Amino acid sequence: GLTTVEGLLSDFSRYPVTFPRVLSANVLEPDVVHIRVDMPFPLYARDYIAHFRRQKLDNGVRFWWTSVTHTEAPEREDTVRLPNAAGSWTVEQQQVGQSMVHYFWNAEIGLDIPSWALPRARRTQGQEVMYWLQDACNRSK
């Protein structure tokens, strides 16, 4: 339900458990998180520093984020920084125990991805994230 999904999405430090492709999620401030994401071989890992905001809706909640810079998250040689990433999660209560989740994400993906692979990578990433969120909800019951 709504409270389960909202709890998973707002517990940034547990993102590596909820979303297996997340290598680390370091909370730098209550609403600022440095997220490092694994990418399939032969691509480098990606990271971004996200400033999250939360908005209460009539029948749910929306989390949205934008990339920011932060002195406590230096760039790494083995990771491509995504300075222009943004997205949102919208969770709407459908009926007791059920929610509808909308996920939007966009970024300048950085180095080493051929143009033909970009649509596939975006689709795969979106499908994985939704699958993992549903799995995490089922495990929390």
mmCIF file of N, CA and C in Angstrom:
data_model
loop_
_atom_site.group_PDB
_atom_site.id
_atom_site.type_symbol
_atom_site.label_atom_id
_atom_site.label_comp_id
_atom_site.label_asym_id
_atom_site.label_seq_id
_atom_site.Cartn_x
_atom_site.Cartn_y
_atom_site.Cartn_z
ATOM 1 N N GLY A 1 0.804 -1.175 0.000
ATOM 2 C CA GLY A 1 0.000 0.000 0.000
ATOM 3 C C GLY A 1 0.862 1.261 0.000
ATOM 4 N N LEU A 2 0.189 2.373 0.123
ATOM 5 C CA LEU A 2 0.833 3.676 0.081
ATOM 6 C C LEU A 2 1.916 3.817 1.128
ATOM 7 N N THR A 3 1.629 3.452 2.368
ATOM 8 C CA THR A 3 2.623 3.644 3.431
ATOM 9 C C THR A 3 3.850 2.767 3.215
ATOM 10 N N THR A 4 3.683 1.574 2.682
ATOM 11 C CA THR A 4 4.828 0.705 2.402
ATOM 12 C C THR A 4 5.722 1.307 1.332
ATOM 13 N N VAL A 5 5.137 1.722 0.220
ATOM 14 C CA VAL A 5 5.914 2.296 -0.881
ATOM 15 C C VAL A 5 6.565 3.596 -0.433
ATOM 16 N N GLU A 6 5.810 4.443 0.237
ATOM 17 C CA GLU A 6 6.358 5.711 0.726
ATOM 18 C C GLU A 6 7.538 5.466 1.667
ATOM 19 N N GLY A 7 7.417 4.485 2.529
ATOM 20 C CA GLY A 7 8.507 4.157 3.439
ATOM 21 C C GLY A 7 9.751 3.691 2.706
ATOM 22 N N LEU A 8 9.584 2.850 1.700
ATOM 23 C CA LEU A 8 10.730 2.366 0.924
ATOM 24 C C LEU A 8 11.415 3.499 0.166
ATOM 25 N N LEU A 9 10.629 4.382 -0.433
ATOM 26 C CA LEU A 9 11.203 5.460 -1.232
ATOM 27 C C LEU A 9 11.854 6.546 -0.377
ATOM 28 N N SER A 10 11.414 6.703 0.847
ATOM 29 C CA SER A 10 11.986 7.744 1.702
ATOM 30 C C SER A 10 13.145 7.240 2.556
ATOM 31 N N ASP A 11 13.408 5.937 2.543
ATOM 32 C CA ASP A 11 14.527 5.370 3.311
ATOM 33 C C ASP A 11 15.747 5.255 2.400
ATOM 34 N N PHE A 12 16.387 6.396 2.158
ATOM 35 C CA PHE A 12 17.477 6.474 1.183
ATOM 36 C C PHE A 12 18.624 5.526 1.497
ATOM 37 N N SER A 13 18.955 5.377 2.755
ATOM 38 C CA SER A 13 20.107 4.533 3.115
ATOM 39 C C SER A 13 19.871 3.071 2.752
ATOM 40 N N ARG A 14 18.620 2.665 2.584
ATOM 41 C CA ARG A 14 18.312 1.275 2.218
ATOM 42 C C ARG A 14 18.106 1.086 0.715
ATOM 43 N N TYR A 15 18.357 2.109 -0.094
ATOM 44 C CA TYR A 15 18.214 1.965 -1.540
ATOM 45 C C TYR A 15 19.014 0.785 -2.097
ATOM 46 N N PRO A 16 20.232 0.502 -1.613
ATOM 47 C CA PRO A 16 20.940 -0.668 -2.152
ATOM 48 C C PRO A 16 20.216 -1.993 -1.886
ATOM 49 N N VAL A 17 19.401 -2.049 -0.847
ATOM 50 C CA VAL A 17 18.620 -3.257 -0.561
ATOM 51 C C VAL A 17 17.364 -3.274 -1.431
ATOM 52 N N THR A 18 16.719 -2.136 -1.547
ATOM 53 C CA THR A 18 15.485 -2.038 -2.336
ATOM 54 C C THR A 18 15.757 -2.170 -3.829
ATOM 55 N N PHE A 19 16.829 -1.517 -4.283
ATOM 56 C CA PHE A 19 17.172 -1.488 -5.706
ATOM 57 C C PHE A 19 18.567 -2.083 -5.891
ATOM 58 N N PRO A 20 18.682 -3.361 -6.238
ATOM 59 C CA PRO A 20 19.985 -4.043 -6.276
ATOM 60 C C PRO A 20 21.052 -3.408 -7.165
ATOM 61 N N ARG A 21 20.692 -2.622 -8.155
ATOM 62 C CA ARG A 21 21.699 -1.991 -8.994
ATOM 63 C C ARG A 21 22.338 -0.774 -8.297
ATOM 64 N N VAL A 22 21.743 -0.297 -7.205
ATOM 65 C CA VAL A 22 22.322 0.817 -6.440
ATOM 66 C C VAL A 22 23.473 0.269 -5.608
ATOM 67 N N LEU A 23 24.682 0.716 -5.915
ATOM 68 C CA LEU A 23 25.869 0.269 -5.185
ATOM 69 C C LEU A 23 25.969 0.924 -3.818
ATOM 70 N N SER A 24 25.599 2.205 -3.733
ATOM 71 C CA SER A 24 25.626 2.919 -2.463
ATOM 72 C C SER A 24 24.676 4.094 -2.528
ATOM 73 N N ALA A 25 24.166 4.461 -1.362
ATOM 74 C CA ALA A 25 23.311 5.638 -1.218
ATOM 75 C C ALA A 25 23.706 6.284 0.106
ATOM 76 N N ASN A 26 24.548 7.300 0.006
ATOM 77 C CA ASN A 26 25.047 7.972 1.197
ATOM 78 C C ASN A 26 24.246 9.242 1.448
ATOM 79 N N VAL A 27 23.574 9.284 2.585
ATOM 80 C CA VAL A 27 22.779 10.447 2.949
ATOM 81 C C VAL A 27 23.734 11.531 3.436
ATOM 82 N N LEU A 28 23.815 12.631 2.685
ATOM 83 C CA LEU A 28 24.719 13.734 3.001
ATOM 84 C C LEU A 28 24.033 14.789 3.854
ATOM 85 N N GLU A 29 22.746 14.948 3.650
ATOM 86 C CA GLU A 29 21.872 15.836 4.420
ATOM 87 C C GLU A 29 20.520 15.128 4.425
ATOM 88 N N PRO A 30 19.587 15.532 5.284
ATOM 89 C CA PRO A 30 18.303 14.801 5.319
ATOM 90 C C PRO A 30 17.618 14.643 3.966
ATOM 91 N N ASP A 31 17.815 15.598 3.052
ATOM 92 C CA ASP A 31 17.157 15.525 1.753
ATOM 93 C C ASP A 31 18.139 15.494 0.582
ATOM 94 N N VAL A 32 19.420 15.205 0.858
ATOM 95 C CA VAL A 32 20.446 15.133 -0.187
ATOM 96 C C VAL A 32 21.166 13.791 -0.076
ATOM 97 N N VAL A 33 21.181 13.046 -1.185
ATOM 98 C CA VAL A 33 21.728 11.692 -1.182
ATOM 99 C C VAL A 33 22.686 11.524 -2.365
ATOM 100 N N HIS A 34 23.849 10.952 -2.087
ATOM 101 C CA HIS A 34 24.803 10.610 -3.150
ATOM 102 C C HIS A 34 24.533 9.162 -3.521
ATOM 103 N N ILE A 35 24.072 8.942 -4.744
ATOM 104 C CA ILE A 35 23.665 7.612 -5.201
ATOM 105 C C ILE A 35 24.639 7.147 -6.281
ATOM 106 N N ARG A 36 25.155 5.938 -6.113
ATOM 107 C CA ARG A 36 26.071 5.336 -7.090
ATOM 108 C C ARG A 36 25.403 4.076 -7.629
ATOM 109 N N VAL A 37 25.307 3.976 -8.956
ATOM 110 C CA VAL A 37 24.545 2.921 -9.623
ATOM 111 C C VAL A 37 25.461 2.070 -10.486
ATOM 112 N N ASP A 38 25.318 0.758 -10.373
ATOM 113 C CA ASP A 38 26.057 -0.186 -11.211
ATOM 114 C C ASP A 38 25.456 -0.159 -12.607
ATOM 115 N N MET A 39 26.309 -0.326 -13.583
ATOM 116 C CA MET A 39 25.861 -0.436 -14.967
ATOM 117 C C MET A 39 26.385 -1.759 -15.514
ATOM 118 N N PRO A 40 25.676 -2.358 -16.455
ATOM 119 C CA PRO A 40 26.138 -3.631 -17.013
ATOM 120 C C PRO A 40 27.487 -3.475 -17.723
ATOM 121 N N PHE A 41 28.304 -4.527 -17.678
ATOM 122 C CA PHE A 41 29.582 -4.552 -18.383
ATOM 123 C C PHE A 41 29.317 -4.289 -19.864
ATOM 124 N N PRO A 42 30.074 -3.507 -20.522
ATOM 125 C CA PRO A 42 31.370 -2.921 -20.190
ATOM 126 C C PRO A 42 31.288 -1.465 -19.725
ATOM 127 N N LEU A 43 30.112 -1.008 -19.295
ATOM 128 C CA LEU A 43 29.924 0.393 -18.938
ATOM 129 C C LEU A 43 30.429 0.683 -17.531
ATOM 130 N N TYR A 44 30.829 1.909 -17.319
ATOM 131 C CA TYR A 44 31.223 2.360 -15.991
ATOM 132 C C TYR A 44 29.994 2.603 -15.128
ATOM 133 N N ALA A 45 30.193 2.537 -13.822
ATOM 134 C CA ALA A 45 29.136 2.915 -12.891
ATOM 135 C C ALA A 45 28.824 4.402 -13.081
ATOM 136 N N ARG A 46 27.624 4.795 -12.697
ATOM 137 C CA ARG A 46 27.204 6.192 -12.749
ATOM 138 C C ARG A 46 26.876 6.631 -11.322
ATOM 139 N N ASP A 47 27.008 7.934 -11.058
ATOM 140 C CA ASP A 47 26.558 8.458 -9.780
ATOM 141 C C ASP A 47 25.969 9.844 -9.968
ATOM 142 N N TYR A 48 25.166 10.235 -8.988
ATOM 143 C CA TYR A 48 24.596 11.575 -8.977
ATOM 144 C C TYR A 48 24.282 11.928 -7.532
ATOM 145 N N ILE A 49 24.209 13.222 -7.291
ATOM 146 C CA ILE A 49 23.847 13.723 -5.973
ATOM 147 C C ILE A 49 22.448 14.303 -6.128
ATOM 148 N N ALA A 50 21.502 13.719 -5.440
ATOM 149 C CA ALA A 50 20.098 14.078 -5.617
ATOM 150 C C ALA A 50 19.576 14.868 -4.428
ATOM 151 N N HIS A 51 18.928 15.988 -4.736
ATOM 152 C CA HIS A 51 18.206 16.750 -3.720
ATOM 153 C C HIS A 51 16.741 16.357 -3.846
ATOM 154 N N PHE A 52 16.220 15.665 -2.828
ATOM 155 C CA PHE A 52 14.848 15.159 -2.842
ATOM 156 C C PHE A 52 13.898 16.154 -2.183
ATOM 157 N N ARG A 53 12.712 16.234 -2.747
ATOM 158 C CA ARG A 53 11.624 17.004 -2.149
ATOM 159 C C ARG A 53 10.418 16.068 -2.065
ATOM 160 N N ARG A 54 9.567 16.331 -1.093
ATOM 161 C CA ARG A 54 8.382 15.498 -0.887
ATOM 162 C C ARG A 54 7.161 16.407 -0.909
ATOM 163 N N GLN A 55 6.120 15.957 -1.608
ATOM 164 C CA GLN A 55 4.878 16.718 -1.687
ATOM 165 C C GLN A 55 3.718 15.789 -1.362
ATOM 166 N N LYS A 56 2.901 16.170 -0.406
ATOM 167 C CA LYS A 56 1.706 15.397 -0.074
ATOM 168 C C LYS A 56 0.637 15.700 -1.113
ATOM 169 N N LEU A 57 0.018 14.658 -1.637
ATOM 170 C CA LEU A 57 -1.075 14.787 -2.603
ATOM 171 C C LEU A 57 -2.378 14.391 -1.925
ATOM 172 N N ASP A 58 -3.504 14.705 -2.545
ATOM 173 C CA ASP A 58 -4.809 14.342 -1.976
ATOM 174 C C ASP A 58 -4.909 12.842 -1.720
ATOM 175 N N ASN A 59 -4.400 12.039 -2.662
ATOM 176 C CA ASN A 59 -4.515 10.586 -2.528
ATOM 177 C C ASN A 59 -3.155 9.899 -2.560
ATOM 178 N N GLY A 60 -2.092 10.610 -2.169
ATOM 179 C CA GLY A 60 -0.777 9.972 -2.211
ATOM 180 C C GLY A 60 0.342 10.934 -1.872
ATOM 181 N N VAL A 61 1.476 10.685 -2.506
ATOM 182 C CA VAL A 61 2.672 11.469 -2.232
ATOM 183 C C VAL A 61 3.539 11.498 -3.490
ATOM 184 N N ARG A 62 4.300 12.579 -3.659
ATOM 185 C CA ARG A 62 5.244 12.675 -4.770
ATOM 186 C C ARG A 62 6.612 13.029 -4.196
ATOM 187 N N PHE A 63 7.615 12.269 -4.639
ATOM 188 C CA PHE A 63 9.008 12.596 -4.358
ATOM 189 C C PHE A 63 9.610 13.021 -5.688
ATOM 190 N N TRP A 64 10.312 14.129 -5.717
ATOM 191 C CA TRP A 64 11.035 14.481 -6.923
ATOM 192 C C TRP A 64 12.427 14.934 -6.543
ATOM 193 N N TRP A 65 13.332 14.785 -7.496
ATOM 194 C CA TRP A 65 14.720 15.121 -7.219
ATOM 195 C C TRP A 65 15.369 15.766 -8.426
ATOM 196 N N THR A 66 16.418 16.524 -8.117
ATOM 197 C CA THR A 66 17.262 17.121 -9.125
ATOM 198 C C THR A 66 18.712 16.974 -8.681
ATOM 199 N N SER A 67 19.610 16.949 -9.641
ATOM 200 C CA SER A 67 21.033 16.857 -9.329
ATOM 201 C C SER A 67 21.521 18.154 -8.709
ATOM 202 N N VAL A 68 22.398 17.998 -7.725
ATOM 203 C CA VAL A 68 23.071 19.135 -7.101
ATOM 204 C C VAL A 68 24.540 18.760 -6.934
ATOM 205 N N THR A 69 25.339 19.704 -6.506
ATOM 206 C CA THR A 69 26.720 19.403 -6.159
ATOM 207 C C THR A 69 26.838 19.420 -4.639
ATOM 208 N N HIS A 70 27.843 18.723 -4.135
ATOM 209 C CA HIS A 70 28.033 18.667 -2.681
ATOM 210 C C HIS A 70 29.499 18.347 -2.415
ATOM 211 N N THR A 71 30.091 19.066 -1.483
ATOM 212 C CA THR A 71 31.520 18.881 -1.194
ATOM 213 C C THR A 71 31.835 17.507 -0.614
ATOM 214 N N GLU A 72 30.854 16.837 -0.018
ATOM 215 C CA GLU A 72 31.102 15.532 0.597
ATOM 216 C C GLU A 72 30.924 14.360 -0.379
ATOM 217 N N ALA A 73 30.797 14.666 -1.661
ATOM 218 C CA ALA A 73 30.645 13.611 -2.669
ATOM 219 C C ALA A 73 31.592 13.893 -3.836
ATOM 220 N N PRO A 74 32.885 13.675 -3.617
ATOM 221 C CA PRO A 74 33.836 13.914 -4.711
ATOM 222 C C PRO A 74 33.650 12.892 -5.831
ATOM 223 N N GLU A 75 34.057 13.282 -7.029
ATOM 224 C CA GLU A 75 33.980 12.365 -8.168
ATOM 225 C C GLU A 75 35.015 11.260 -8.007
ATOM 226 N N ARG A 76 34.708 10.089 -8.584
ATOM 227 C CA ARG A 76 35.593 8.927 -8.545
ATOM 228 C C ARG A 76 36.056 8.609 -9.962
ATOM 229 N N GLU A 77 37.271 8.068 -10.065
ATOM 230 C CA GLU A 77 37.798 7.700 -11.383
ATOM 231 C C GLU A 77 37.023 6.569 -12.029
ATOM 232 N N ASP A 78 36.447 5.665 -11.240
ATOM 233 C CA ASP A 78 35.756 4.499 -11.777
ATOM 234 C C ASP A 78 34.253 4.720 -11.962
ATOM 235 N N THR A 79 33.823 5.978 -11.876
ATOM 236 C CA THR A 79 32.400 6.291 -11.946
ATOM 237 C C THR A 79 32.186 7.549 -12.789
ATOM 238 N N VAL A 80 31.149 7.542 -13.610
ATOM 239 C CA VAL A 80 30.794 8.699 -14.423
ATOM 240 C C VAL A 80 29.735 9.500 -13.660
ATOM 241 N N ARG A 81 30.033 10.754 -13.380
ATOM 242 C CA ARG A 81 29.098 11.641 -12.665
ATOM 243 C C ARG A 81 28.020 12.119 -13.621
ATOM 244 N N LEU A 82 26.779 12.098 -13.159
ATOM 245 C CA LEU A 82 25.633 12.598 -13.923
ATOM 246 C C LEU A 82 25.206 13.932 -13.315
ATOM 247 N N PRO A 83 25.711 15.042 -13.839
ATOM 248 C CA PRO A 83 25.402 16.343 -13.233
ATOM 249 C C PRO A 83 24.007 16.864 -13.566
ATOM 250 N N ASN A 84 23.367 16.271 -14.566
ATOM 251 C CA ASN A 84 22.049 16.735 -14.997
ATOM 252 C C ASN A 84 21.045 15.585 -14.965
ATOM 253 N N ALA A 85 20.717 15.142 -13.765
ATOM 254 C CA ALA A 85 19.723 14.079 -13.587
ATOM 255 C C ALA A 85 18.539 14.650 -12.815
ATOM 256 N N ALA A 86 17.368 14.128 -13.115
ATOM 257 C CA ALA A 86 16.162 14.562 -12.406
ATOM 258 C C ALA A 86 15.118 13.465 -12.552
ATOM 259 N N GLY A 87 14.162 13.469 -11.663
ATOM 260 C CA GLY A 87 13.108 12.476 -11.764
ATOM 261 C C GLY A 87 12.076 12.636 -10.677
ATOM 262 N N SER A 88 11.119 11.726 -10.688
ATOM 263 C CA SER A 88 10.076 11.758 -9.666
ATOM 264 C C SER A 88 9.458 10.375 -9.481
ATOM 265 N N TRP A 89 8.949 10.184 -8.285
ATOM 266 C CA TRP A 89 8.106 9.052 -7.932
ATOM 267 C C TRP A 89 6.765 9.649 -7.514
ATOM 268 N N THR A 90 5.682 9.190 -8.089
ATOM 269 C CA THR A 90 4.355 9.577 -7.626
ATOM 270 C C THR A 90 3.649 8.292 -7.203
ATOM 271 N N VAL A 91 3.175 8.280 -5.964
ATOM 272 C CA VAL A 91 2.504 7.106 -5.406
ATOM 273 C C VAL A 91 1.085 7.524 -5.050
ATOM 274 N N GLU A 92 0.109 6.861 -5.671
ATOM 275 C CA GLU A 92 -1.289 7.202 -5.453
ATOM 276 C C GLU A 92 -2.025 5.993 -4.875
ATOM 277 N N GLN A 93 -2.768 6.219 -3.807
ATOM 278 C CA GLN A 93 -3.583 5.169 -3.188
ATOM 279 C C GLN A 93 -4.705 4.797 -4.148
ATOM 280 N N GLN A 94 -4.826 3.516 -4.488
ATOM 281 C CA GLN A 94 -5.890 3.041 -5.375
ATOM 282 C C GLN A 94 -7.059 2.491 -4.564
ATOM 283 N N GLN A 95 -6.750 1.612 -3.672
ATOM 284 C CA GLN A 95 -7.703 1.068 -2.709
ATOM 285 C C GLN A 95 -6.869 0.581 -1.537
ATOM 286 N N VAL A 96 -7.499 0.150 -0.486
ATOM 287 C CA VAL A 96 -6.748 -0.268 0.697
ATOM 288 C C VAL A 96 -5.736 -1.341 0.316
ATOM 289 N N GLY A 97 -4.479 -1.080 0.620
ATOM 290 C CA GLY A 97 -3.427 -2.054 0.353
ATOM 291 C C GLY A 97 -2.854 -2.026 -1.053
ATOM 292 N N GLN A 98 -3.363 -1.144 -1.911
ATOM 293 C CA GLN A 98 -2.861 -1.082 -3.283
ATOM 294 C C GLN A 98 -2.562 0.359 -3.673
ATOM 295 N N SER A 99 -1.444 0.524 -4.366
ATOM 296 C CA SER A 99 -1.039 1.841 -4.832
ATOM 297 C C SER A 99 -0.622 1.765 -6.289
ATOM 298 N N MET A 100 -0.732 2.889 -6.971
ATOM 299 C CA MET A 100 -0.232 3.050 -8.332
ATOM 300 C C MET A 100 1.031 3.892 -8.220
ATOM 301 N N VAL A 101 2.127 3.416 -8.857
ATOM 302 C CA VAL A 101 3.398 4.119 -8.802
ATOM 303 C C VAL A 101 3.778 4.562 -10.206
ATOM 304 N N HIS A 102 4.119 5.840 -10.323
ATOM 305 C CA HIS A 102 4.631 6.408 -11.575
ATOM 306 C C HIS A 102 6.070 6.814 -11.312
ATOM 307 N N TYR A 103 6.961 6.416 -12.206
ATOM 308 C CA TYR A 103 8.384 6.706 -12.060
ATOM 309 C C TYR A 103 8.888 7.371 -13.324
ATOM 310 N N PHE A 104 9.497 8.535 -13.170
ATOM 311 C CA PHE A 104 10.087 9.251 -14.291
ATOM 312 C C PHE A 104 11.534 9.564 -13.934
ATOM 313 N N TRP A 105 12.416 9.382 -14.881
ATOM 314 C CA TRP A 105 13.831 9.632 -14.657
ATOM 315 C C TRP A 105 14.454 10.044 -15.968
ATOM 316 N N ASN A 106 15.331 11.042 -15.905
ATOM 317 C CA ASN A 106 16.034 11.455 -17.096
ATOM 318 C C ASN A 106 17.393 11.996 -16.693
ATOM 319 N N ALA A 107 18.389 11.764 -17.536
ATOM 320 C CA ALA A 107 19.734 12.263 -17.266
ATOM 321 C C ALA A 107 20.526 12.287 -18.557
ATOM 322 N N GLU A 108 21.504 13.159 -18.568
ATOM 323 C CA GLU A 108 22.539 13.054 -19.590
ATOM 324 C C GLU A 108 23.393 11.893 -19.116
ATOM 325 N N ILE A 109 23.334 10.786 -19.795
ATOM 326 C CA ILE A 109 23.854 9.514 -19.291
ATOM 327 C C ILE A 109 25.378 9.446 -19.228
ATOM 328 N N GLY A 110 26.049 10.331 -19.905
ATOM 329 C CA GLY A 110 27.507 10.359 -19.794
ATOM 330 C C GLY A 110 28.188 9.519 -20.852
ATOM 331 N N LEU A 111 29.424 9.221 -20.597
ATOM 332 C CA LEU A 111 30.310 8.552 -21.554
ATOM 333 C C LEU A 111 29.897 7.128 -21.898
ATOM 334 N N ASP A 112 30.455 6.631 -22.943
ATOM 335 C CA ASP A 112 30.537 5.240 -23.354
ATOM 336 C C ASP A 112 29.234 4.476 -23.583
ATOM 337 N N ILE A 113 28.176 5.162 -23.968
ATOM 338 C CA ILE A 113 26.954 4.450 -24.348
ATOM 339 C C ILE A 113 26.660 4.797 -25.807
ATOM 340 N N PRO A 114 26.706 3.806 -26.704
ATOM 341 C CA PRO A 114 26.387 4.078 -28.105
ATOM 342 C C PRO A 114 24.934 4.537 -28.240
ATOM 343 N N SER A 115 24.648 5.386 -29.184
ATOM 344 C CA SER A 115 23.305 5.953 -29.336
ATOM 345 C C SER A 115 22.245 4.870 -29.535
ATOM 346 N N TRP A 116 22.577 3.770 -30.197
ATOM 347 C CA TRP A 116 21.597 2.709 -30.424
ATOM 348 C C TRP A 116 21.217 2.002 -29.118
ATOM 349 N N ALA A 117 22.092 2.052 -28.124
ATOM 350 C CA ALA A 117 21.839 1.340 -26.869
ATOM 351 C C ALA A 117 21.054 2.169 -25.860
ATOM 352 N N LEU A 118 20.994 3.477 -26.043
ATOM 353 C CA LEU A 118 20.362 4.344 -25.063
ATOM 354 C C LEU A 118 18.885 4.031 -24.828
ATOM 355 N N PRO A 119 18.047 3.886 -25.859
ATOM 356 C CA PRO A 119 16.638 3.558 -25.592
ATOM 357 C C PRO A 119 16.482 2.236 -24.835
ATOM 358 N N ARG A 120 17.287 1.251 -25.180
ATOM 359 C CA ARG A 120 17.207 -0.042 -24.488
ATOM 360 C C ARG A 120 17.627 0.093 -23.030
ATOM 361 N N ALA A 121 18.694 0.855 -22.785
ATOM 362 C CA ALA A 121 19.169 1.054 -21.412
ATOM 363 C C ALA A 121 18.112 1.757 -20.568
ATOM 364 N N ARG A 122 17.487 2.769 -21.110
ATOM 365 C CA ARG A 122 16.444 3.504 -20.359
ATOM 366 C C ARG A 122 15.239 2.602 -20.057
ATOM 367 N N ARG A 123 14.805 1.821 -21.042
ATOM 368 C CA ARG A 123 13.665 0.933 -20.851
ATOM 369 C C ARG A 123 13.991 -0.133 -19.805
ATOM 370 N N THR A 124 15.175 -0.732 -19.928
ATOM 371 C CA THR A 124 15.588 -1.773 -18.982
ATOM 372 C C THR A 124 15.677 -1.214 -17.573
ATOM 373 N N GLN A 125 16.263 -0.028 -17.434
ATOM 374 C CA GLN A 125 16.415 0.580 -16.123
ATOM 375 C C GLN A 125 15.047 0.822 -15.493
ATOM 376 N N GLY A 126 14.110 1.349 -16.250
ATOM 377 C CA GLY A 126 12.769 1.597 -15.726
ATOM 378 C C GLY A 126 12.063 0.323 -15.305
ATOM 379 N N GLN A 127 12.170 -0.719 -16.117
ATOM 380 C CA GLN A 127 11.537 -1.997 -15.788
ATOM 381 C C GLN A 127 12.154 -2.607 -14.536
ATOM 382 N N GLU A 128 13.489 -2.560 -14.444
ATOM 383 C CA GLU A 128 14.165 -3.118 -13.266
ATOM 384 C C GLU A 128 13.728 -2.405 -11.993
ATOM 385 N N VAL A 129 13.721 -1.092 -12.029
ATOM 386 C CA VAL A 129 13.377 -0.312 -10.843
ATOM 387 C C VAL A 129 11.966 -0.648 -10.359
ATOM 388 N N MET A 130 11.016 -0.725 -11.276
ATOM 389 C CA MET A 130 9.642 -1.042 -10.876
ATOM 390 C C MET A 130 9.530 -2.476 -10.355
ATOM 391 N N TYR A 131 10.226 -3.410 -10.983
ATOM 392 C CA TYR A 131 10.228 -4.791 -10.496
ATOM 393 C C TYR A 131 10.798 -4.851 -9.080
ATOM 394 N N TRP A 132 11.946 -4.192 -8.871
ATOM 395 C CA TRP A 132 12.588 -4.235 -7.554
ATOM 396 C C TRP A 132 11.730 -3.570 -6.480
ATOM 397 N N LEU A 133 11.042 -2.478 -6.836
ATOM 398 C CA LEU A 133 10.169 -1.830 -5.863
ATOM 399 C C LEU A 133 9.024 -2.745 -5.488
ATOM 400 N N GLN A 134 8.432 -3.394 -6.462
ATOM 401 C CA GLN A 134 7.343 -4.329 -6.170
ATOM 402 C C GLN A 134 7.837 -5.478 -5.314
ATOM 403 N N ASP A 135 9.021 -6.022 -5.636
ATOM 404 C CA ASP A 135 9.603 -7.102 -4.845
ATOM 405 C C ASP A 135 9.854 -6.644 -3.401
ATOM 406 N N ALA A 136 10.381 -5.443 -3.218
ATOM 407 C CA ALA A 136 10.635 -4.928 -1.873
ATOM 408 C C ALA A 136 9.327 -4.765 -1.101
ATOM 409 N N CYS A 137 8.265 -4.332 -1.767
ATOM 410 C CA CYS A 137 6.953 -4.226 -1.122
ATOM 411 C C CYS A 137 6.459 -5.605 -0.684
ATOM 412 N N ASN A 138 6.613 -6.586 -1.546
ATOM 413 C CA ASN A 138 6.177 -7.946 -1.194
ATOM 414 C C ASN A 138 6.982 -8.509 -0.021
ATOM 415 N N ARG A 139 8.279 -8.216 0.026
ATOM 416 C CA ARG A 139 9.115 -8.702 1.128
ATOM 417 C C ARG A 139 8.780 -8.025 2.444
ATOM 418 N N SER A 140 8.245 -6.814 2.399
ATOM 419 C CA SER A 140 7.966 -6.081 3.624
ATOM 420 C C SER A 140 6.623 -6.445 4.245
ATOM 421 N N LYS A 141 5.857 -7.296 3.588
ATOM 422 C CA LYS A 141 4.537 -7.706 4.125
ATOM 423 C C LYS A 141 4.686 -8.666 5.263
#
